[in-house]
Coordinates of C-alpha atoms in Angstrom, one line a residue:
Chain D
M381 CA 295.9 29.8 -126.4
A382 CA 299.2 29.8 -128.2
V383 CA 299.9 26.1 -127.3
A384 CA 298.7 23.7 -129.9
P385 CA 296.0 21.2 -128.9
F386 CA 297.3 17.7 -128.1
R387 CA 295.4 16.3 -131.1
S388 CA 298.2 17.4 -133.4
W389 CA 300.6 15.1 -131.7
R390 CA 298.9 12.1 -133.2
Q391 CA 299.1 13.5 -136.7
P392 CA 301.9 12.9 -139.1
L393 CA 305.4 14.4 -139.0
G394 CA 304.4 17.6 -140.8
Y395 CA 302.6 18.7 -137.7
L396 CA 305.6 18.2 -135.5
G397 CA 306.4 21.9 -135.6
K398 CA 303.0 22.7 -134.2
I399 CA 303.6 20.8 -130.9
S400 CA 303.8 23.2 -128.0
L401 CA 307.2 23.8 -126.3
P402 CA 306.2 22.1 -123.1
W403 CA 305.2 18.9 -125.0
R404 CA 308.4 19.0 -127.0
V405 CA 310.5 19.3 -123.8
T406 CA 308.5 16.6 -122.1
I407 CA 308.7 14.1 -124.9
G408 CA 312.3 14.8 -125.7
Y409 CA 313.4 14.5 -122.1
L410 CA 311.4 11.4 -121.4
A411 CA 312.7 9.8 -124.6
W412 CA 316.3 10.6 -123.6
M413 CA 316.1 9.8 -119.9
L414 CA 313.6 7.0 -119.8
V415 CA 312.8 5.4 -123.1
L416 CA 316.4 5.1 -124.4
P417 CA 317.8 3.5 -121.2
I418 CA 314.9 1.0 -121.1
A419 CA 315.4 0.3 -124.8
A420 CA 319.1 -0.3 -124.2
L421 CA 318.2 -2.9 -121.6
F422 CA 315.7 -4.8 -123.8
G423 CA 318.0 -4.3 -126.8
K424 CA 320.8 -6.1 -124.9
A425 CA 318.5 -8.8 -123.6
V426 CA 317.3 -9.8 -127.0
T427 CA 320.9 -10.3 -128.2
A428 CA 321.0 -13.3 -125.9
E429 CA 319.8 -16.6 -127.4
P430 CA 316.3 -17.5 -126.0
S431 CA 317.7 -20.7 -124.6
E432 CA 320.7 -18.9 -123.1
F433 CA 318.3 -16.2 -121.6
W434 CA 316.2 -18.9 -120.1
R435 CA 319.2 -20.8 -118.7
I436 CA 320.5 -17.7 -116.9
A437 CA 317.0 -16.5 -115.8
T438 CA 316.3 -19.9 -114.2
S439 CA 319.7 -20.8 -112.9
P440 CA 319.6 -22.1 -109.3
I441 CA 321.3 -19.0 -107.9
A442 CA 318.8 -16.7 -109.7
L443 CA 315.8 -18.8 -108.7
S444 CA 317.0 -18.7 -105.1
A445 CA 317.5 -14.9 -105.3
Y446 CA 314.0 -14.4 -106.7
E447 CA 312.6 -16.6 -103.9
V448 CA 314.5 -14.6 -101.2
T449 CA 313.5 -11.3 -102.8
F450 CA 309.8 -11.9 -103.4
V451 CA 308.9 -14.0 -100.4
T452 CA 310.7 -11.7 -98.0
A453 CA 309.2 -8.6 -99.7
L454 CA 305.7 -10.0 -99.7
G455 CA 306.0 -10.9 -96.0
S456 CA 307.3 -7.4 -95.1
A457 CA 304.6 -5.8 -97.2
L458 CA 301.9 -7.8 -95.5
I459 CA 303.2 -7.1 -92.0
N460 CA 303.1 -3.4 -92.9
G461 CA 299.6 -3.9 -94.4
L462 CA 298.5 -4.9 -90.8
F463 CA 300.6 -2.4 -88.8
G464 CA 300.4 0.4 -91.3
T465 CA 296.6 0.2 -91.2
L466 CA 296.8 0.3 -87.4
V467 CA 299.1 3.3 -87.5
A468 CA 296.8 5.1 -89.9
W469 CA 293.8 4.2 -87.8
V470 CA 295.4 5.5 -84.6
L471 CA 296.6 8.7 -86.3
V472 CA 293.2 9.5 -87.8
R473 CA 290.8 8.3 -85.1
Y474 CA 292.6 9.0 -81.8
S475 CA 294.3 11.9 -80.2
F476 CA 297.3 11.5 -78.0
P477 CA 300.3 13.5 -77.0
G478 CA 303.1 13.5 -79.6
K479 CA 300.7 12.6 -82.4
R480 CA 302.0 15.2 -84.8
L481 CA 305.6 14.0 -84.3
I482 CA 304.6 10.4 -84.9
D483 CA 302.7 11.4 -88.0
A484 CA 305.8 13.2 -89.4
I485 CA 308.1 10.3 -88.5
V486 CA 306.2 7.9 -90.7
D487 CA 307.8 9.6 -93.7
L488 CA 311.3 9.1 -92.4
P489 CA 312.0 6.2 -94.9
F490 CA 311.3 8.6 -97.8
A491 CA 313.7 11.2 -96.4
L492 CA 316.5 9.2 -94.9
P493 CA 319.0 7.9 -97.5
T494 CA 318.9 4.2 -97.8
A495 CA 322.6 3.7 -97.1
V496 CA 322.1 5.4 -93.8
A497 CA 319.1 3.2 -93.1
G498 CA 321.1 0.1 -93.9
L499 CA 324.0 1.2 -91.7
T500 CA 321.9 2.0 -88.7
L501 CA 319.6 -1.0 -89.1
A502 CA 322.6 -3.3 -89.4
T503 CA 324.0 -1.8 -86.1
V504 CA 320.8 -1.7 -84.1
Y505 CA 319.9 -5.3 -85.0
S506 CA 323.4 -6.7 -84.8
P507 CA 324.1 -9.0 -81.7
K508 CA 325.7 -6.0 -80.0
G509 CA 323.1 -3.4 -81.0
W510 CA 320.2 -2.0 -79.0
I511 CA 317.6 -4.5 -80.2
G512 CA 319.9 -7.3 -81.4
E513 CA 321.4 -7.8 -77.9
L514 CA 318.0 -8.4 -76.5
L515 CA 317.3 -11.2 -79.0
A516 CA 320.8 -12.7 -79.0
P517 CA 320.2 -14.7 -75.7
F518 CA 317.3 -16.5 -77.5
G519 CA 319.6 -17.4 -80.4
I520 CA 317.8 -15.1 -82.8
K521 CA 320.1 -13.4 -85.2
I522 CA 318.8 -10.6 -87.4
A523 CA 321.6 -8.7 -89.0
F524 CA 323.4 -10.7 -91.8
T525 CA 320.5 -13.1 -92.1
R526 CA 317.3 -13.2 -94.1
L527 CA 315.5 -11.7 -91.2
G528 CA 317.7 -8.6 -91.6
V529 CA 316.6 -8.3 -95.2
A530 CA 313.0 -8.4 -93.9
I531 CA 313.7 -5.7 -91.3
A532 CA 315.2 -3.4 -94.0
M533 CA 312.2 -4.1 -96.3
L534 CA 309.8 -3.3 -93.4
F535 CA 311.6 0.0 -92.9
I536 CA 311.5 1.2 -96.5
S537 CA 307.9 0.0 -97.2
L538 CA 306.2 1.2 -94.1
P539 CA 305.1 4.7 -95.3
F540 CA 303.2 3.4 -98.3
V541 CA 300.3 1.7 -96.5
V542 CA 300.0 4.4 -93.9
R543 CA 299.9 7.2 -96.5
T544 CA 297.4 5.4 -98.8
V545 CA 295.0 4.4 -95.9
Q546 CA 295.1 7.7 -94.0
P547 CA 293.2 9.9 -96.5
V548 CA 290.6 7.3 -97.2
L549 CA 290.0 6.7 -93.5
S550 CA 289.8 10.5 -92.7
E551 CA 287.2 11.0 -95.4
M552 CA 285.1 8.0 -94.3
E553 CA 281.7 8.9 -92.8
R554 CA 281.5 7.9 -89.1
E555 CA 277.7 7.9 -89.3
L556 CA 277.7 4.5 -91.1
E557 CA 279.6 2.9 -88.2
E558 CA 277.3 4.6 -85.6
A559 CA 274.3 3.3 -87.6
A560 CA 275.7 -0.2 -87.5
W561 CA 276.2 0.0 -83.7
S562 CA 272.7 1.4 -83.1
L563 CA 271.3 -1.5 -85.1
G564 CA 273.0 -3.9 -82.7
A565 CA 276.2 -4.8 -84.5
S566 CA 279.2 -5.6 -82.3
K567 CA 282.4 -3.6 -82.7
I568 CA 284.1 -6.4 -84.5
Q569 CA 281.1 -6.9 -86.8
T570 CA 281.0 -3.2 -87.6
F571 CA 284.7 -3.1 -88.4
V572 CA 284.6 -6.2 -90.6
R573 CA 281.4 -5.4 -92.4
V574 CA 281.2 -1.6 -92.5
T575 CA 284.7 0.0 -92.0
L576 CA 287.0 -2.5 -93.7
P577 CA 285.4 -3.0 -97.2
P578 CA 286.0 0.6 -98.3
L579 CA 289.5 0.6 -96.8
L580 CA 290.5 -2.6 -98.5
P581 CA 291.5 -1.1 -101.9
A582 CA 293.7 1.5 -100.1
I583 CA 295.3 -1.2 -97.9
L584 CA 296.0 -3.4 -100.9
T585 CA 297.4 -0.5 -103.0
G586 CA 299.7 0.4 -100.1
V587 CA 300.8 -3.3 -99.8
A588 CA 301.4 -3.4 -103.5
L589 CA 303.4 -0.2 -103.5
G590 CA 305.4 -1.3 -100.5
F591 CA 306.1 -4.7 -102.1
S592 CA 307.2 -3.1 -105.4
R593 CA 309.6 -0.8 -103.5
A594 CA 310.9 -3.7 -101.3
V595 CA 311.5 -5.9 -104.4
G596 CA 313.8 -3.3 -105.9
E597 CA 315.5 -2.1 -102.8
Y598 CA 319.3 -2.2 -102.8
G599 CA 320.9 0.3 -100.4
S600 CA 319.5 -0.8 -97.1
T601 CA 319.3 -4.5 -97.8
V602 CA 322.8 -4.8 -99.2
M603 CA 324.2 -3.4 -95.9
I604 CA 322.2 -5.5 -93.5
A605 CA 322.5 -8.8 -95.4
S606 CA 325.5 -11.0 -95.7
N607 CA 324.7 -11.3 -99.4
T608 CA 325.5 -15.1 -99.4
P609 CA 324.0 -17.0 -102.4
F610 CA 321.1 -19.4 -101.5
K611 CA 320.8 -17.7 -98.1
D612 CA 320.1 -14.0 -98.1
L613 CA 321.1 -12.9 -101.5
I614 CA 318.4 -10.8 -103.2
A615 CA 317.9 -10.2 -106.9
P616 CA 319.2 -6.6 -107.0
V617 CA 322.4 -7.6 -105.2
L618 CA 322.8 -10.5 -107.6
I619 CA 322.6 -8.0 -110.6
F620 CA 325.2 -5.9 -108.9
Q621 CA 327.5 -8.8 -108.3
Q622 CA 327.2 -10.0 -111.9
L623 CA 328.2 -6.5 -113.1
E624 CA 331.2 -6.5 -110.7
Q625 CA 332.3 -9.8 -112.3
Y626 CA 331.9 -8.1 -115.8
N627 CA 329.1 -10.6 -116.6
I628 CA 327.0 -8.1 -118.5
V629 CA 324.7 -10.7 -120.1
G630 CA 324.0 -12.3 -116.7
A631 CA 323.2 -8.9 -115.2
T632 CA 321.0 -7.9 -118.2
V633 CA 318.9 -11.1 -118.1
I634 CA 318.1 -10.8 -114.4
G635 CA 317.6 -7.1 -114.7
T636 CA 315.1 -7.7 -117.5
V637 CA 313.2 -10.2 -115.4
L638 CA 313.0 -7.6 -112.5
L639 CA 312.0 -4.9 -114.9
I640 CA 309.2 -6.9 -116.4
I641 CA 308.0 -7.7 -112.9
S642 CA 308.0 -4.0 -112.1
F643 CA 305.9 -3.3 -115.1
V644 CA 303.4 -6.0 -114.0
L645 CA 303.3 -4.6 -110.5
L646 CA 302.7 -1.0 -111.8
L647 CA 299.8 -2.3 -113.8
L648 CA 298.4 -4.1 -110.8
I649 CA 298.8 -0.9 -108.7
N650 CA 296.9 1.1 -111.3
L651 CA 294.1 -1.4 -111.3
L652 CA 293.9 -1.3 -107.5
Q653 CA 293.8 2.5 -107.6
A654 CA 291.0 2.4 -110.2
W655 CA 289.1 0.0 -107.9
G656 CA 289.6 2.3 -105.0
R657 CA 288.3 5.3 -107.0
R658 CA 285.1 3.4 -107.9
Y659 CA 284.6 2.8 -104.2
A660 CA 285.0 6.5 -103.5
N661 CA 282.3 7.4 -106.0
Chain I
M828 CA 280.5 8.3 -76.3
Q829 CA 283.1 5.6 -76.3
T830 CA 285.2 6.4 -79.3
N831 CA 285.0 10.2 -79.2
S832 CA 288.5 11.1 -80.2
S833 CA 288.1 14.7 -79.0
G834 CA 287.1 13.5 -75.5
S835 CA 289.5 13.9 -72.6
S836 CA 292.3 11.3 -72.6
S837 CA 291.3 9.9 -69.1
S838 CA 287.9 8.8 -70.4
K839 CA 289.4 6.7 -73.2
P840 CA 288.8 3.0 -73.0
W841 CA 291.9 0.8 -72.5
S842 CA 291.6 -0.7 -75.9
Q843 CA 292.4 2.6 -77.5
W844 CA 295.5 3.0 -75.4
V845 CA 296.6 -0.6 -76.3
M846 CA 296.2 0.3 -80.0
I847 CA 298.1 3.5 -79.7
A848 CA 300.9 1.7 -77.7
I849 CA 301.2 -1.0 -80.4
A850 CA 301.3 1.6 -83.2
V851 CA 303.9 3.8 -81.5
G852 CA 305.9 0.8 -80.3
Y853 CA 306.1 -0.6 -83.9
L854 CA 307.2 2.8 -85.3
A855 CA 309.8 3.1 -82.5
L856 CA 311.2 -0.4 -83.2
V857 CA 311.3 0.0 -87.0
L858 CA 311.9 3.7 -87.5
L859 CA 312.7 5.7 -84.4
L860 CA 315.3 3.6 -82.6
P861 CA 317.4 3.2 -85.8
A862 CA 317.2 6.9 -86.5
V863 CA 318.3 7.9 -83.0
N864 CA 321.0 5.3 -83.2
V865 CA 322.7 7.2 -86.1
F866 CA 323.2 10.2 -83.9
Y867 CA 324.1 8.1 -80.8
Q868 CA 326.8 6.2 -82.7
A869 CA 328.3 9.3 -84.3
F870 CA 328.7 11.0 -81.0
A871 CA 329.6 7.9 -78.9
K872 CA 333.3 8.7 -79.0
G873 CA 332.8 12.4 -78.2
F874 CA 332.1 15.5 -80.3
G875 CA 335.8 15.9 -81.1
A876 CA 336.0 12.5 -82.7
F877 CA 332.9 13.3 -84.7
L878 CA 334.3 16.5 -86.0
G879 CA 337.7 14.9 -86.7
H880 CA 336.2 12.8 -89.4
F881 CA 335.3 15.9 -91.3
A882 CA 338.9 16.8 -91.7
E883 CA 339.5 13.7 -93.8
G884 CA 340.0 14.4 -97.5
D885 CA 337.8 11.5 -98.7
M886 CA 334.9 12.7 -96.7
Q887 CA 335.3 16.3 -97.8
S888 CA 335.4 15.4 -101.5
A889 CA 332.4 13.1 -101.0
I890 CA 330.4 16.0 -99.5
G891 CA 331.6 18.2 -102.4
L892 CA 330.5 15.7 -105.1
T893 CA 327.1 15.1 -103.5
L894 CA 326.4 18.8 -103.4
F895 CA 327.6 19.1 -107.0
I896 CA 325.3 16.3 -108.2
A897 CA 322.3 17.9 -106.5
F898 CA 323.3 21.3 -107.9
I899 CA 323.1 19.9 -111.5
V900 CA 320.2 17.4 -111.1
V901 CA 317.7 19.4 -109.0
P902 CA 317.5 22.4 -111.5
L903 CA 317.4 20.0 -114.5
N904 CA 314.6 17.9 -113.2
T905 CA 312.8 21.0 -111.8
V906 CA 312.7 22.6 -115.3
F907 CA 311.6 19.3 -116.9
G908 CA 309.0 18.8 -114.2
L909 CA 307.5 22.2 -114.8
F910 CA 307.3 21.6 -118.5
A911 CA 305.9 18.1 -118.1
A912 CA 303.3 19.2 -115.5
W913 CA 302.2 22.1 -117.7
A914 CA 301.9 19.8 -120.8
I915 CA 300.0 17.1 -118.9
A916 CA 297.7 19.3 -116.7
R917 CA 296.9 22.0 -119.2
H918 CA 295.8 19.7 -122.1
P919 CA 292.8 17.4 -121.7
F920 CA 293.5 14.2 -123.6
R921 CA 292.5 10.6 -123.4
G922 CA 295.7 8.9 -122.5
K923 CA 296.5 11.0 -119.5
P924 CA 296.7 8.2 -116.9
I925 CA 299.0 6.3 -119.2
V926 CA 301.4 9.3 -119.6
I927 CA 301.4 9.8 -115.8
S928 CA 302.2 6.0 -115.4
I929 CA 305.1 6.4 -117.8
L930 CA 306.3 9.4 -115.8
D931 CA 306.1 7.3 -112.6
L932 CA 308.2 4.4 -114.0
P933 CA 311.5 5.5 -112.3
F934 CA 309.7 4.9 -108.9
S935 CA 308.9 1.3 -109.7
I936 CA 312.2 0.4 -111.4
S937 CA 314.8 -1.0 -109.0
P938 CA 317.7 1.5 -108.7
V939 CA 320.2 -1.2 -109.5
V940 CA 318.3 -1.9 -112.8
A941 CA 318.3 1.9 -113.5
G942 CA 322.1 1.9 -113.0
L943 CA 322.4 -1.2 -115.2
M944 CA 320.5 0.6 -118.0
M945 CA 322.9 3.5 -117.8
V946 CA 325.8 1.0 -118.2
L947 CA 324.2 -0.6 -121.2
L948 CA 323.5 2.7 -122.8
Y949 CA 326.7 4.7 -122.0
G950 CA 329.2 2.0 -121.1
Q951 CA 332.1 0.9 -123.2
Q952 CA 330.1 -1.9 -124.8
G953 CA 326.9 0.2 -124.6
W954 CA 324.9 1.6 -127.5
L955 CA 326.5 5.1 -127.2
G956 CA 329.8 3.7 -126.1
P957 CA 331.6 4.0 -129.5
I958 CA 330.5 7.6 -130.0
L959 CA 331.4 8.6 -126.5
Q960 CA 334.8 6.9 -126.8
F961 CA 335.4 8.8 -130.1
F962 CA 334.9 12.1 -128.3
N963 CA 336.9 10.7 -125.3
F964 CA 334.0 11.4 -123.0
K965 CA 333.7 9.1 -120.1
V966 CA 330.2 8.6 -118.6
I967 CA 330.3 5.4 -116.7
F968 CA 332.7 5.3 -113.7
A969 CA 332.7 9.1 -114.0
V970 CA 330.7 12.0 -112.7
P971 CA 328.4 12.3 -115.8
G972 CA 327.2 8.8 -115.2
I973 CA 326.3 9.7 -111.6
V974 CA 324.4 12.8 -112.8
L975 CA 322.4 10.7 -115.3
A976 CA 321.6 7.9 -112.9
T977 CA 320.5 10.5 -110.3
A978 CA 318.4 12.4 -112.8
F979 CA 316.7 9.1 -113.8
V980 CA 315.6 8.1 -110.2
T981 CA 314.5 11.7 -109.3
L982 CA 312.7 12.4 -112.6
P983 CA 309.0 12.2 -111.5
F984 CA 309.0 14.2 -108.2
V985 CA 308.4 17.7 -109.4
A986 CA 305.9 16.9 -112.1
R987 CA 304.0 14.6 -109.7
E988 CA 303.7 17.4 -107.1
V989 CA 302.8 20.2 -109.6
I990 CA 300.3 18.3 -111.7
P991 CA 297.5 18.1 -109.0
V992 CA 298.1 21.7 -108.0
L993 CA 297.8 23.0 -111.6
E994 CA 294.7 20.9 -112.1
E995 CA 293.1 22.3 -108.9
I996 CA 293.7 26.0 -109.6
G997 CA 292.3 25.7 -113.1
M998 CA 292.9 28.1 -116.0
D999 CA 290.7 31.0 -115.2
E1000 CA 293.4 33.4 -114.0
E1001 CA 295.7 32.4 -116.8
E1002 CA 293.0 33.1 -119.4
A1003 CA 292.2 36.4 -117.7
A1004 CA 295.9 37.4 -118.0
R1005 CA 295.9 36.4 -121.6
T1006 CA 292.9 38.6 -122.4
L1007 CA 294.6 41.4 -120.7
G1008 CA 297.5 41.0 -123.2
A1009 CA 300.1 39.0 -121.2
N1010 CA 302.4 36.7 -123.2
N1011 CA 303.2 33.1 -122.3
W1012 CA 306.2 34.0 -120.2
Q1013 CA 304.5 36.8 -118.3
I1014 CA 301.5 34.5 -117.6
F1015 CA 303.8 31.8 -116.2
W1016 CA 306.0 34.1 -114.1
N1017 CA 303.2 36.4 -112.7
V1018 CA 300.2 34.1 -112.6
T1019 CA 301.0 30.4 -112.6
L1020 CA 304.2 30.3 -110.6
P1021 CA 302.9 32.1 -107.6
N1022 CA 299.9 29.8 -107.5
I1023 CA 302.0 26.6 -107.7
R1024 CA 304.9 27.7 -105.6
W1025 CA 304.3 25.5 -102.5
G1026 CA 303.7 22.4 -104.6
L1027 CA 306.7 23.2 -106.7
L1028 CA 308.9 23.7 -103.6
Y1029 CA 307.7 20.4 -102.2
G1030 CA 308.7 18.6 -105.4
V1031 CA 312.1 20.3 -105.4
L1032 CA 312.5 19.3 -101.7
L1033 CA 311.8 15.6 -102.5
T1034 CA 314.0 15.7 -105.6
N1035 CA 316.9 17.1 -103.6
A1036 CA 316.5 14.6 -100.7
R1037 CA 316.6 11.7 -103.2
A1038 CA 319.4 13.2 -105.3
M1039 CA 321.7 13.6 -102.3
G1040 CA 320.7 10.3 -100.8
E1041 CA 320.6 8.0 -103.9
F1042 CA 322.7 4.9 -103.4
G1043 CA 321.7 1.9 -105.7
A1044 CA 321.8 3.5 -109.1
V1045 CA 324.8 5.6 -108.3
S1046 CA 326.6 2.6 -106.8
V1047 CA 326.3 0.8 -110.2
V1048 CA 327.6 3.6 -112.4
A1049 CA 330.1 5.3 -110.1
G1050 CA 332.7 2.6 -109.6
N1051 CA 333.2 4.1 -106.1
I1052 CA 336.7 5.6 -106.6
A1053 CA 337.6 7.6 -103.5
R1054 CA 337.9 11.4 -104.1
K1055 CA 336.7 11.0 -107.7
T1056 CA 333.3 9.2 -108.0
Q1057 CA 332.5 8.7 -104.3
T1058 CA 329.3 10.4 -103.2
L1059 CA 328.4 10.7 -99.5
P1060 CA 326.1 7.7 -99.5
L1061 CA 328.8 5.6 -101.2
F1062 CA 331.3 6.9 -98.6
V1063 CA 329.0 5.6 -95.8
E1064 CA 329.0 2.1 -97.3
D1065 CA 332.7 2.1 -98.1
S1066 CA 333.7 3.2 -94.6
Y1067 CA 331.3 0.6 -93.1
K1068 CA 332.8 -2.2 -95.2
Q1069 CA 336.3 -1.1 -94.1
Y1070 CA 335.2 -1.2 -90.4
A1071 CA 335.6 2.6 -90.2
T1072 CA 332.3 2.9 -88.4
G1073 CA 333.1 6.2 -86.9
A1074 CA 333.5 7.8 -90.3
A1075 CA 330.5 6.0 -91.6
F1076 CA 328.3 7.3 -88.8
S1077 CA 329.7 10.8 -89.0
A1078 CA 328.8 11.0 -92.7
S1079 CA 325.4 9.5 -91.8
V1080 CA 324.7 12.3 -89.4
L1081 CA 325.0 14.7 -92.3
L1082 CA 322.6 12.6 -94.4
G1083 CA 320.4 12.1 -91.4
L1084 CA 320.2 15.9 -90.8
L1085 CA 319.3 16.2 -94.5
G1086 CA 316.4 13.7 -93.8
V1087 CA 315.3 15.6 -90.7
L1088 CA 315.4 18.9 -92.5
T1089 CA 313.4 17.5 -95.4
L1090 CA 310.7 16.2 -93.0
V1091 CA 310.5 19.6 -91.2
L1092 CA 310.2 21.5 -94.4
K1093 CA 307.7 19.0 -95.7
E1094 CA 305.5 19.6 -92.6
I1095 CA 305.7 23.3 -93.2
L1096 CA 304.8 23.0 -96.9
E1097 CA 302.0 20.6 -96.2
R1098 CA 300.5 23.1 -93.8
K1099 CA 300.8 25.8 -96.5
T1100 CA 299.0 23.7 -99.0
Y1101 CA 296.5 22.1 -96.5
R1102 CA 297.0 18.7 -97.8
K1103 CA 298.5 15.3 -97.1
T1104 CA 300.2 13.5 -99.9
T1105 CA 300.0 9.8 -100.4

C-alpha cells in the first residue's frame, strides 16, 4: 500500500515526509483544533501563582458551584441509571404499541438543541406550565431552583444509560435466566444474581457518561435556573459570568478545574468500558 | 410462558404493564411533554402570530448565520473525519484506544470550557491575539470564532461513526482494486466510499444537528450581537430573557423541526446499517 506504516511516526523528524496524507491531516487538524486550545487554557492557568490559583479554585462561590454541579449531576445520573435501565429493559424485553416511536424519542436530547430544551423545560416546569402548575399547590417550585437544574440534567443525560444498556441486554442469553428459574430461583433472585451482574458495567458506564455530560451542560441549565450564587449557580455558568466580568483569570482557574475533572471522568469511563468488554468475553 | 414478549398482549402479566407504564410515563414527563410544549407554545397565539415572527430582521439574520456556520463546519469536519477514520481504522497500532479517546475529548469537555479555550487562544489577550490584531482579523466576538467553537464541539462525530464501519468491511475489496491497478483516489471514490456511505451520512447528520444547535461554546465566543453574531440558539435565549417568548418559541420550532428531522433520518439510516449505536 502507498500509505506508510504507522511505525514511521515514532521515528525522528527525517521520516516525517513518509507519514501518509491521512495521518498528516489528522495530526495537523487535531493539533490545531484540540491540542492548541487545551494548551492555551493550561498555559494561562500556570501563569497564575499557585496560591492565587488555589484561592480562586476554593473560593466560597466556586466551592458552592462545584457542590451544586456535582451533587445535582450525580443525583440526576443515578435517577437515570434506574429509569434508563427500566426503559432499556422494557424496550428490549416487551412488545407494546408505539414501541418504535418510544425507542426513537429516547434520542431526542441528542437531537434537540439545548437552548430549546432549556426554554421548554423552564416553561413546562414553571408555576404556570403543564407540570409546574400541578406541583405549585403543594409548594413545590422547580423552575428557577436547584430542582430545575436537576430536571435539565435528567433531560440531557437520559439517552446515555438507555443506549449503553440496550445492546448488552439484547445480546444476553435468556437461557441462563430460564435455567435459574427452573432450578427454583425466584424472579427477584434471578434478576439480582443472574441478569444484573453482566448489565452492571453497562449501567455504570451509562451513569458515568450521563454524569460527565450533566457536569458540563450549560444551555439547558442556564435557562431553567435562576443562576443565583450559593443557590442554583453551576460551575459552567460561573465560568461564563466570570468572563462577562472580564475576569479571565477567574474563568481560567475554574475552567481548568472542570477540564481536569473531565479528563478523570473520561479515564473512568474507559476503565468501565474495558470492564464491560471483559464481561462480554 | 409468563415473559414471552412475542405472546399476545392480553396474556401479559400485570407487572409487565406496570413497568411499561412507568417507563413510558417517565419518558413523557422528561422528554415528550417538553417537546410537545415547544410546538404548543409557538402556535398558542395562532398560526399568523407564529409566521409574523419570521418577518423580524433579527430572526432572519440568526437563521442565515446558523445556516452559514453549518455550511462551513459540516464539510470541514466531514473531510477531517474521513481522513482521521481512514488513518485510525486502516493502520493497526498499539495506541489505538488512546487516539480514539483523544478524538472523543470534545464530547467530555464542557462547551463553556471549549469556548473559554477559544477566547484564551484567539482573544485580544490570547496567544494568537497579537498576530491576529496585526492582520486586523477579529475571531472572538465575530463569525470566525463561532466557526472555530462549533468545529471544536462537532469534531468527533464523523470519525466516530465511520471508524467502526471501516473496520467491519475490512480491506479485501480495497486490496483487490489496488491489484487491478486503481490509484488511491479511485479506490476511495469507487470502493471505500460506497461501502461507508450510510455510516458517513449518519456522522454528517449528527455533526449538522450539533452545529446548528450548539449553544454553550458559541455563547462564550459570539458576544451575542443581534444581526451580527447571533445564531438561532442564541436568538432563542436572548428573546426569552427579554420576555419575547413568542419569538423564542417560533425560533425553537425551527430548531425543534431540525431535531425531529434528525431523529427521522437517524431511524432510516439505522435501518440501512442494521445497527443501534450507543
